[in-house]
Amino acid sequence: MTYLIPALAPEAHHEHSIEIEKSRFIAWLAHAPTPEGMTRLLAQAHLAHPNARHHCTAFIAGAPNEQNAIGFSDDGEPGGTAGRPMYQVLEGSGVGQVACVVIRYFGGIKLGTGGLARAYSRAVLEALEHLPTTTFTPRTPRRLKVGFAHEADVRHWLSGYDVPVDASDYGADGVVLTAGWPQGGAQPPLEELHARIKGALEVLDSRD
């Protein structure tokens, strides 16, 4: 299964701000393949905006339809008015591996619980509209052993199916290529590769 992720460098973030009833809401979005990405983004937001009233957060550190590595925080706002609405916008966006901080500078006018939820949701939604993204394919390592004479042919075949070679281990009788095999969806046909190099291929895992 492929899905969209932020096309941002590890320490970079995408920013968008809105103003509602004199309160300023600044949304930061970043790539977060693990929950630690959320921790780093929040620390950066505190460093850049130490005088803000709130630093509310939400993240999905995995595929957008998974529930294992998620979280959100209201950071002092009334319960359920910030973090959860932010998370719900992220969840509905189809973007995974994403972390969000919305920094609020209070303008002196109370928005009420409904107004807060709408404001935080809007800040994230508008930030997502201009977020640069790229397609991510979940992969698992798969080891293929071939003789030296067939290495270039196997690498060319893998490249044709957009399967990266993550490691190469050379021995006396050949090379073991560790390929980033796609999870789910259409699978590269190994029988085609077997036929191409006349069976001179050994798959060193239990899937075949």
C-alpha atoms as an extended CHARMM CRD file, in Angstrom:
* protein
*
       208  EXT
         1         1  MET       CA              0.0000000000        0.0000000000        0.0000000000  PROA      1               0.0000000000
         2         2  THR       CA              1.4090000000        3.3640000000       -1.0070000000  PROA      2               0.0000000000
         3         3  TYR       CA              0.5100000000        6.6720000000        0.5890000000  PROA      3               0.0000000000
         4         4  LEU       CA              1.6220000000       10.2980000000        0.6660000000  PROA      4               0.0000000000
         5         5  ILE       CA              4.1960000000       11.6590000000        3.1150000000  PROA      5               0.0000000000
         6         6  PRO       CA              5.6430000000       15.1670000000        3.5260000000  PROA      6               0.0000000000
         7         7  ALA       CA              8.4330000000       15.8450000000        1.0160000000  PROA      7               0.0000000000
         8         8  LEU       CA             10.5730000000       17.6570000000        3.5710000000  PROA      8               0.0000000000
         9         9  ALA       CA             14.1330000000       17.2920000000        4.8490000000  PROA      9               0.0000000000
        10        10  PRO       CA             14.5010000000       15.7860000000        8.3660000000  PROA      10              0.0000000000
        11        11  GLU       CA             14.8860000000       19.1390000000       10.1620000000  PROA      11              0.0000000000
        12        12  ALA       CA             12.6180000000       21.1670000000        7.8700000000  PROA      12              0.0000000000
        13        13  HSD       CA              8.9880000000       22.1440000000        8.3800000000  PROA      13              0.0000000000
        14        14  HSD       CA              6.1750000000       23.6400000000        6.3200000000  PROA      14              0.0000000000
        15        15  GLU       CA              4.4760000000       26.6890000000        7.8710000000  PROA      15              0.0000000000
        16        16  HSD       CA              1.1240000000       28.3810000000        7.4610000000  PROA      16              0.0000000000
        17        17  SER       CA             -0.5380000000       30.9860000000        9.7010000000  PROA      17              0.0000000000
        18        18  ILE       CA             -4.0340000000       32.3830000000       10.0790000000  PROA      18              0.0000000000
        19        19  GLU       CA             -5.5780000000       35.0550000000       12.3130000000  PROA      19              0.0000000000
        20        20  ILE       CA             -8.9850000000       34.6650000000       13.9560000000  PROA      20              0.0000000000
        21        21  GLU       CA            -10.4240000000       37.2820000000       16.3560000000  PROA      21              0.0000000000
        22        22  LYS       CA             -6.9360000000       38.7350000000       16.8890000000  PROA      22              0.0000000000
        23        23  SER       CA             -5.4670000000       35.3420000000       17.8620000000  PROA      23              0.0000000000
        24        24  ARG       CA             -2.6990000000       34.0800000000       15.6110000000  PROA      24              0.0000000000
        25        25  PHE       CA             -2.5070000000       30.3650000000       14.8080000000  PROA      25              0.0000000000
        26        26  ILE       CA              0.7610000000       29.1710000000       13.2170000000  PROA      26              0.0000000000
        27        27  ALA       CA              0.7130000000       25.6210000000       11.8670000000  PROA      27              0.0000000000
        28        28  TRP       CA              3.9470000000       23.6780000000       11.3990000000  PROA      28              0.0000000000
        29        29  LEU       CA              3.9820000000       20.3850000000        9.4960000000  PROA      29              0.0000000000
        30        30  ALA       CA              6.9630000000       18.0360000000        9.2940000000  PROA      30              0.0000000000
        31        31  HSD       CA              7.9290000000       14.5420000000        8.1800000000  PROA      31              0.0000000000
        32        32  ALA       CA              7.7380000000       12.1820000000       11.1820000000  PROA      32              0.0000000000
        33        33  PRO       CA              8.3750000000        8.4920000000       10.3980000000  PROA      33              0.0000000000
        34        34  THR       CA              8.6160000000        7.8750000000       14.1680000000  PROA      34              0.0000000000
        35        35  PRO       CA              7.0770000000        9.5830000000       17.2380000000  PROA      35              0.0000000000
        36        36  GLU       CA             10.4890000000       11.1370000000       17.9110000000  PROA      36              0.0000000000
        37        37  GLY       CA              9.8440000000       13.3490000000       14.8980000000  PROA      37              0.0000000000
        38        38  MET       CA              6.9470000000       14.9170000000       16.7720000000  PROA      38              0.0000000000
        39        39  THR       CA              9.1750000000       15.4840000000       19.8000000000  PROA      39              0.0000000000
        40        40  ARG       CA             11.8050000000       17.2550000000       17.6690000000  PROA      40              0.0000000000
        41        41  LEU       CA              9.2420000000       19.4400000000       15.9150000000  PROA      41              0.0000000000
        42        42  LEU       CA              7.6840000000       20.5200000000       19.2110000000  PROA      42              0.0000000000
        43        43  ALA       CA             11.1020000000       21.3970000000       20.6330000000  PROA      43              0.0000000000
        44        44  GLN       CA             11.8320000000       23.5230000000       17.5520000000  PROA      44              0.0000000000
        45        45  ALA       CA              8.4700000000       25.2740000000       17.8990000000  PROA      45              0.0000000000
        46        46  HSD       CA              9.1050000000       26.0860000000       21.5740000000  PROA      46              0.0000000000
        47        47  LEU       CA             12.5440000000       27.4370000000       20.6650000000  PROA      47              0.0000000000
        48        48  ALA       CA             11.1810000000       29.6220000000       17.8540000000  PROA      48              0.0000000000
        49        49  HSD       CA              8.0690000000       30.8010000000       19.7350000000  PROA      49              0.0000000000
        50        50  PRO       CA              8.8360000000       30.7230000000       23.4800000000  PROA      50              0.0000000000
        51        51  ASN       CA              6.2460000000       33.3850000000       24.3070000000  PROA      51              0.0000000000
        52        52  ALA       CA              3.2660000000       31.7480000000       22.5960000000  PROA      52              0.0000000000
        53        53  ARG       CA              0.3220000000       30.7990000000       24.8310000000  PROA      53              0.0000000000
        54        54  HSD       CA             -0.1110000000       27.2610000000       23.4460000000  PROA      54              0.0000000000
        55        55  HSD       CA              1.8210000000       24.7140000000       21.3910000000  PROA      55              0.0000000000
        56        56  CYS       CA             -0.8140000000       22.1050000000       20.4750000000  PROA      56              0.0000000000
        57        57  THR       CA              0.2060000000       18.9210000000       18.6620000000  PROA      57              0.0000000000
        58        58  ALA       CA             -1.0030000000       15.9640000000       16.6200000000  PROA      58              0.0000000000
        59        59  PHE       CA              0.9010000000       13.2890000000       14.7290000000  PROA      59              0.0000000000
        60        60  ILE       CA              0.5730000000       10.0790000000       12.7130000000  PROA      60              0.0000000000
        61        61  ALA       CA              3.9700000000        8.3480000000       12.6290000000  PROA      61              0.0000000000
        62        62  GLY       CA              2.9840000000        5.6800000000       10.1050000000  PROA      62              0.0000000000
        63        63  ALA       CA              0.3650000000        5.0180000000        7.4580000000  PROA      63              0.0000000000
        64        64  PRO       CA             -2.6950000000        7.3140000000        7.5950000000  PROA      64              0.0000000000
        65        65  ASN       CA             -5.0570000000        4.4150000000        8.3720000000  PROA      65              0.0000000000
        66        66  GLU       CA             -3.0220000000        2.9590000000       11.2620000000  PROA      66              0.0000000000
        67        67  GLN       CA             -3.6310000000        3.5890000000       14.9630000000  PROA      67              0.0000000000
        68        68  ASN       CA             -0.3460000000        2.3790000000       16.4890000000  PROA      68              0.0000000000
        69        69  ALA       CA              1.8680000000        5.4840000000       16.4610000000  PROA      69              0.0000000000
        70        70  ILE       CA             -0.4730000000        8.4400000000       16.8540000000  PROA      70              0.0000000000
        71        71  GLY       CA             -0.9920000000       11.1670000000       19.4300000000  PROA      71              0.0000000000
        72        72  PHE       CA             -2.3250000000       14.6400000000       20.1400000000  PROA      72              0.0000000000
        73        73  SER       CA             -2.2310000000       17.2760000000       22.8810000000  PROA      73              0.0000000000
        74        74  ASP       CA             -4.3170000000       20.3320000000       23.7680000000  PROA      74              0.0000000000
        75        75  ASP       CA             -1.4390000000       21.9690000000       25.6960000000  PROA      75              0.0000000000
        76        76  GLY       CA             -3.6890000000       23.8680000000       28.0850000000  PROA      76              0.0000000000
        77        77  GLU       CA             -6.5830000000       24.5850000000       25.7520000000  PROA      77              0.0000000000
        78        78  PRO       CA             -9.9880000000       23.2140000000       26.8900000000  PROA      78              0.0000000000
        79        79  GLY       CA            -10.0830000000       19.4390000000       26.4520000000  PROA      79              0.0000000000
        80        80  GLY       CA            -10.8600000000       18.2620000000       22.9380000000  PROA      80              0.0000000000
        81        81  THR       CA            -10.6440000000       21.7100000000       21.3160000000  PROA      81              0.0000000000
        82        82  ALA       CA             -7.1760000000       21.5390000000       19.7420000000  PROA      82              0.0000000000
        83        83  GLY       CA             -5.2230000000       18.2870000000       19.5620000000  PROA      83              0.0000000000
        84        84  ARG       CA             -8.0810000000       15.9840000000       18.5950000000  PROA      84              0.0000000000
        85        85  PRO       CA             -9.4900000000       18.2800000000       15.8640000000  PROA      85              0.0000000000
        86        86  MET       CA             -5.9590000000       18.6560000000       14.5030000000  PROA      86              0.0000000000
        87        87  TYR       CA             -5.5080000000       14.8680000000       14.4910000000  PROA      87              0.0000000000
        88        88  GLN       CA             -8.8440000000       14.3380000000       12.7420000000  PROA      88              0.0000000000
        89        89  VAL       CA             -7.7650000000       16.6690000000        9.9360000000  PROA      89              0.0000000000
        90        90  LEU       CA             -4.4710000000       14.7810000000        9.5630000000  PROA      90              0.0000000000
        91        91  GLU       CA             -6.2890000000       11.4450000000        9.5790000000  PROA      91              0.0000000000
        92        92  GLY       CA             -8.6570000000       12.5390000000        6.8300000000  PROA      92              0.0000000000
        93        93  SER       CA             -5.9180000000       13.9790000000        4.6410000000  PROA      93              0.0000000000
        94        94  GLY       CA             -4.4720000000       10.6560000000        3.4650000000  PROA      94              0.0000000000
        95        95  VAL       CA             -0.9830000000       11.8440000000        4.4680000000  PROA      95              0.0000000000
        96        96  GLY       CA              1.0990000000        9.6120000000        6.7390000000  PROA      96              0.0000000000
        97        97  GLN       CA              4.3560000000       10.0360000000        8.6840000000  PROA      97              0.0000000000
        98        98  VAL       CA              3.3250000000       13.5720000000        9.5430000000  PROA      98              0.0000000000
        99        99  ALA       CA              3.6430000000       15.7110000000       12.6710000000  PROA      99              0.0000000000
       100       100  CYS       CA              1.8960000000       18.9990000000       13.3560000000  PROA      100             0.0000000000
       101       101  VAL       CA              2.2610000000       21.8070000000       15.8810000000  PROA      101             0.0000000000
       102       102  VAL       CA             -0.1620000000       24.7160000000       15.9820000000  PROA      102             0.0000000000
       103       103  ILE       CA              1.3040000000       27.6470000000       17.8850000000  PROA      103             0.0000000000
       104       104  ARG       CA             -1.2450000000       30.0990000000       19.2750000000  PROA      104             0.0000000000
       105       105  TYR       CA             -0.7110000000       33.6970000000       20.2950000000  PROA      105             0.0000000000
       106       106  PHE       CA             -3.8140000000       34.7190000000       22.2440000000  PROA      106             0.0000000000
       107       107  GLY       CA             -5.3960000000       37.9290000000       20.9900000000  PROA      107             0.0000000000
       108       108  GLY       CA             -7.5730000000       38.6880000000       23.9870000000  PROA      108             0.0000000000
       109       109  ILE       CA            -10.9070000000       37.4650000000       22.5940000000  PROA      109             0.0000000000
       110       110  LYS       CA            -12.1930000000       34.0840000000       23.7420000000  PROA      110             0.0000000000
       111       111  LEU       CA            -13.3820000000       31.8590000000       20.9070000000  PROA      111             0.0000000000
       112       112  GLY       CA            -15.3650000000       29.2780000000       22.8790000000  PROA      112             0.0000000000
       113       113  THR       CA            -14.8930000000       25.5460000000       22.5300000000  PROA      113             0.0000000000
       114       114  GLY       CA            -16.4950000000       25.3270000000       19.0860000000  PROA      114             0.0000000000
       115       115  GLY       CA            -14.5670000000       28.3160000000       17.8250000000  PROA      115             0.0000000000
       116       116  LEU       CA            -11.2730000000       26.8700000000       19.0760000000  PROA      116             0.0000000000
       117       117  ALA       CA            -11.8980000000       23.5140000000       17.4210000000  PROA      117             0.0000000000
       118       118  ARG       CA            -12.7220000000       25.2200000000       14.1240000000  PROA      118             0.0000000000
       119       119  ALA       CA             -9.6720000000       27.4770000000       14.3380000000  PROA      119             0.0000000000
       120       120  TYR       CA             -7.1910000000       24.6750000000       15.0110000000  PROA      120             0.0000000000
       121       121  SER       CA             -8.7690000000       22.4990000000       12.3220000000  PROA      121             0.0000000000
       122       122  ARG       CA             -8.6510000000       25.3220000000        9.7960000000  PROA      122             0.0000000000
       123       123  ALA       CA             -4.9890000000       26.0750000000       10.5270000000  PROA      123             0.0000000000
       124       124  VAL       CA             -4.0090000000       22.4480000000        9.8410000000  PROA      124             0.0000000000
       125       125  LEU       CA             -6.3050000000       22.0720000000        6.8360000000  PROA      125             0.0000000000
       126       126  GLU       CA             -4.9300000000       25.1640000000        5.1160000000  PROA      126             0.0000000000
       127       127  ALA       CA             -1.3490000000       24.1270000000        5.8870000000  PROA      127             0.0000000000
       128       128  LEU       CA             -1.9780000000       20.7260000000        4.2980000000  PROA      128             0.0000000000
       129       129  GLU       CA             -3.3000000000       22.3480000000        1.1240000000  PROA      129             0.0000000000
       130       130  HSD       CA              0.1890000000       23.6320000000        0.2700000000  PROA      130             0.0000000000
       131       131  LEU       CA              2.2820000000       20.8610000000        1.8730000000  PROA      131             0.0000000000
       132       132  PRO       CA              4.7840000000       19.3350000000       -0.5950000000  PROA      132             0.0000000000
       133       133  THR       CA              4.3060000000       15.5660000000       -0.6320000000  PROA      133             0.0000000000
       134       134  THR       CA              5.7980000000       12.4670000000       -2.2020000000  PROA      134             0.0000000000
       135       135  THR       CA              4.5500000000        8.8900000000       -2.5680000000  PROA      135             0.0000000000
       136       136  PHE       CA              5.8760000000        6.3930000000       -0.0300000000  PROA      136             0.0000000000
       137       137  THR       CA              5.9530000000        2.6270000000       -0.5830000000  PROA      137             0.0000000000
       138       138  PRO       CA              6.3620000000        0.4700000000        2.5600000000  PROA      138             0.0000000000
       139       139  ARG       CA              9.1220000000       -2.0820000000        2.0140000000  PROA      139             0.0000000000
       140       140  THR       CA             10.6630000000       -5.1210000000        3.6900000000  PROA      140             0.0000000000
       141       141  PRO       CA             14.2040000000       -6.4620000000        3.1390000000  PROA      141             0.0000000000
       142       142  ARG       CA             14.5120000000       -9.4340000000        0.7890000000  PROA      142             0.0000000000
       143       143  ARG       CA             17.8100000000      -11.1750000000        0.0830000000  PROA      143             0.0000000000
       144       144  LEU       CA             18.6210000000      -12.5160000000       -3.3780000000  PROA      144             0.0000000000
       145       145  LYS       CA             21.7690000000      -14.5590000000       -3.9950000000  PROA      145             0.0000000000
       146       146  VAL       CA             23.2450000000      -14.6690000000       -7.5030000000  PROA      146             0.0000000000
       147       147  GLY       CA             26.5660000000      -15.4420000000       -9.1430000000  PROA      147             0.0000000000
       148       148  PHE       CA             28.8750000000      -12.6120000000      -10.1040000000  PROA      148             0.0000000000
       149       149  ALA       CA             28.0570000000      -13.0720000000      -13.7960000000  PROA      149             0.0000000000
       150       150  HSD       CA             24.3770000000      -12.2920000000      -13.1920000000  PROA      150             0.0000000000
       151       151  GLU       CA             24.6820000000       -9.4160000000      -10.7010000000  PROA      151             0.0000000000
       152       152  ALA       CA             24.3600000000       -6.6070000000      -13.2410000000  PROA      152             0.0000000000
       153       153  ASP       CA             21.3700000000       -8.2840000000      -14.8960000000  PROA      153             0.0000000000
       154       154  VAL       CA             19.5810000000       -8.7290000000      -11.5680000000  PROA      154             0.0000000000
       155       155  ARG       CA             20.2500000000       -5.1330000000      -10.5530000000  PROA      155             0.0000000000
       156       156  HSD       CA             18.8690000000       -3.9370000000      -13.9050000000  PROA      156             0.0000000000
       157       157  TRP       CA             15.7450000000       -6.0790000000      -13.4760000000  PROA      157             0.0000000000
       158       158  LEU       CA             15.1550000000       -4.7840000000       -9.9370000000  PROA      158             0.0000000000
       159       159  SER       CA             15.5860000000       -1.2080000000      -11.1240000000  PROA      159             0.0000000000
       160       160  GLY       CA             12.9430000000       -1.7830000000      -13.7810000000  PROA      160             0.0000000000
       161       161  TYR       CA             10.4340000000       -2.6300000000      -11.0460000000  PROA      161             0.0000000000
       162       162  ASP       CA             11.5580000000        0.2820000000       -8.8530000000  PROA      162             0.0000000000
       163       163  VAL       CA             13.0270000000       -2.0640000000       -6.2380000000  PROA      163             0.0000000000
       164       164  PRO       CA             16.0950000000       -0.4970000000       -4.5690000000  PROA      164             0.0000000000
       165       165  VAL       CA             19.1790000000       -2.4930000000       -3.5960000000  PROA      165             0.0000000000
       166       166  ASP       CA             19.9510000000       -1.4860000000       -0.0150000000  PROA      166             0.0000000000
       167       167  ALA       CA             23.0160000000       -3.6800000000        0.5790000000  PROA      167             0.0000000000
       168       168  SER       CA             25.4670000000       -5.9450000000       -1.2710000000  PROA      168             0.0000000000
       169       169  ASP       CA             27.3720000000       -8.7470000000        0.4740000000  PROA      169             0.0000000000
       170       170  TYR       CA             30.0900000000      -10.4100000000       -1.6010000000  PROA      170             0.0000000000
       171       171  GLY       CA             31.3200000000      -13.9230000000       -0.9310000000  PROA      171             0.0000000000
       172       172  ALA       CA             33.4810000000      -16.4960000000       -2.6440000000  PROA      172             0.0000000000
       173       173  ASP       CA             30.5980000000      -17.9410000000       -4.6450000000  PROA      173             0.0000000000
       174       174  GLY       CA             28.5310000000      -14.8600000000       -5.4770000000  PROA      174             0.0000000000
       175       175  VAL       CA             26.7360000000      -11.8340000000       -4.0620000000  PROA      175             0.0000000000
       176       176  VAL       CA             23.7090000000      -11.4240000000       -1.8140000000  PROA      176             0.0000000000
       177       177  LEU       CA             21.6500000000       -8.3750000000       -2.7660000000  PROA      177             0.0000000000
       178       178  THR       CA             19.3090000000       -7.0260000000       -0.0830000000  PROA      178             0.0000000000
       179       179  ALA       CA             16.3690000000       -5.5350000000       -1.9480000000  PROA      179             0.0000000000
       180       180  GLY       CA             13.6910000000       -3.2060000000       -0.5670000000  PROA      180             0.0000000000
       181       181  TRP       CA             10.6940000000       -5.3260000000       -1.5290000000  PROA      181             0.0000000000
       182       182  PRO       CA              7.3110000000       -3.5620000000       -1.7640000000  PROA      182             0.0000000000
       183       183  GLN       CA              4.6290000000       -4.5780000000        0.7200000000  PROA      183             0.0000000000
       184       184  GLY       CA              1.2250000000       -5.3440000000       -0.7500000000  PROA      184             0.0000000000
       185       185  GLY       CA             -0.0220000000       -4.3160000000       -4.1660000000  PROA      185             0.0000000000
       186       186  ALA       CA              1.3860000000       -5.6860000000       -7.4050000000  PROA      186             0.0000000000
       187       187  GLN       CA              4.5260000000       -7.7150000000       -6.7280000000  PROA      187             0.0000000000
       188       188  PRO       CA              7.6080000000       -7.9200000000       -8.9820000000  PROA      188             0.0000000000
       189       189  PRO       CA              7.3370000000      -11.3550000000      -10.6820000000  PROA      189             0.0000000000
       190       190  LEU       CA             10.2550000000      -13.3940000000       -9.3930000000  PROA      190             0.0000000000
       191       191  GLU       CA              9.4460000000      -16.1840000000      -11.8350000000  PROA      191             0.0000000000
       192       192  GLU       CA             10.3380000000      -13.7350000000      -14.6100000000  PROA      192             0.0000000000
       193       193  LEU       CA             13.7240000000      -13.0910000000      -13.0160000000  PROA      193             0.0000000000
       194       194  HSD       CA             14.3210000000      -16.8450000000      -12.5540000000  PROA      194             0.0000000000
       195       195  ALA       CA             13.6490000000      -17.3780000000      -16.2620000000  PROA      195             0.0000000000
       196       196  ARG       CA             15.7690000000      -14.4120000000      -17.2730000000  PROA      196             0.0000000000
       197       197  ILE       CA             18.9010000000      -15.7010000000      -15.5800000000  PROA      197             0.0000000000
       198       198  LYS       CA             18.0170000000      -19.3780000000      -16.1790000000  PROA      198             0.0000000000
       199       199  GLY       CA             17.3490000000      -20.2420000000      -12.5580000000  PROA      199             0.0000000000
       200       200  ALA       CA             20.6950000000      -18.9750000000      -11.2260000000  PROA      200             0.0000000000
       201       201  LEU       CA             18.9250000000      -17.2360000000       -8.3430000000  PROA      201             0.0000000000
       202       202  GLU       CA             18.4910000000      -18.1960000000       -4.6890000000  PROA      202             0.0000000000
       203       203  VAL       CA             15.9430000000      -16.3710000000       -2.5180000000  PROA      203             0.0000000000
       204       204  LEU       CA             17.2490000000      -16.4130000000        1.0510000000  PROA      204             0.0000000000
       205       205  ASP       CA             14.0000000000      -15.8440000000        2.8750000000  PROA      205             0.0000000000
       206       206  SER       CA             10.8570000000      -17.8760000000        3.5060000000  PROA      206             0.0000000000
       207       207  ARG       CA              8.4750000000      -16.1160000000        1.1320000000  PROA      207             0.0000000000
       208       208  ASP       CA              9.3080000000      -18.3670000000       -1.8560000000  PROA      208             0.0000000000
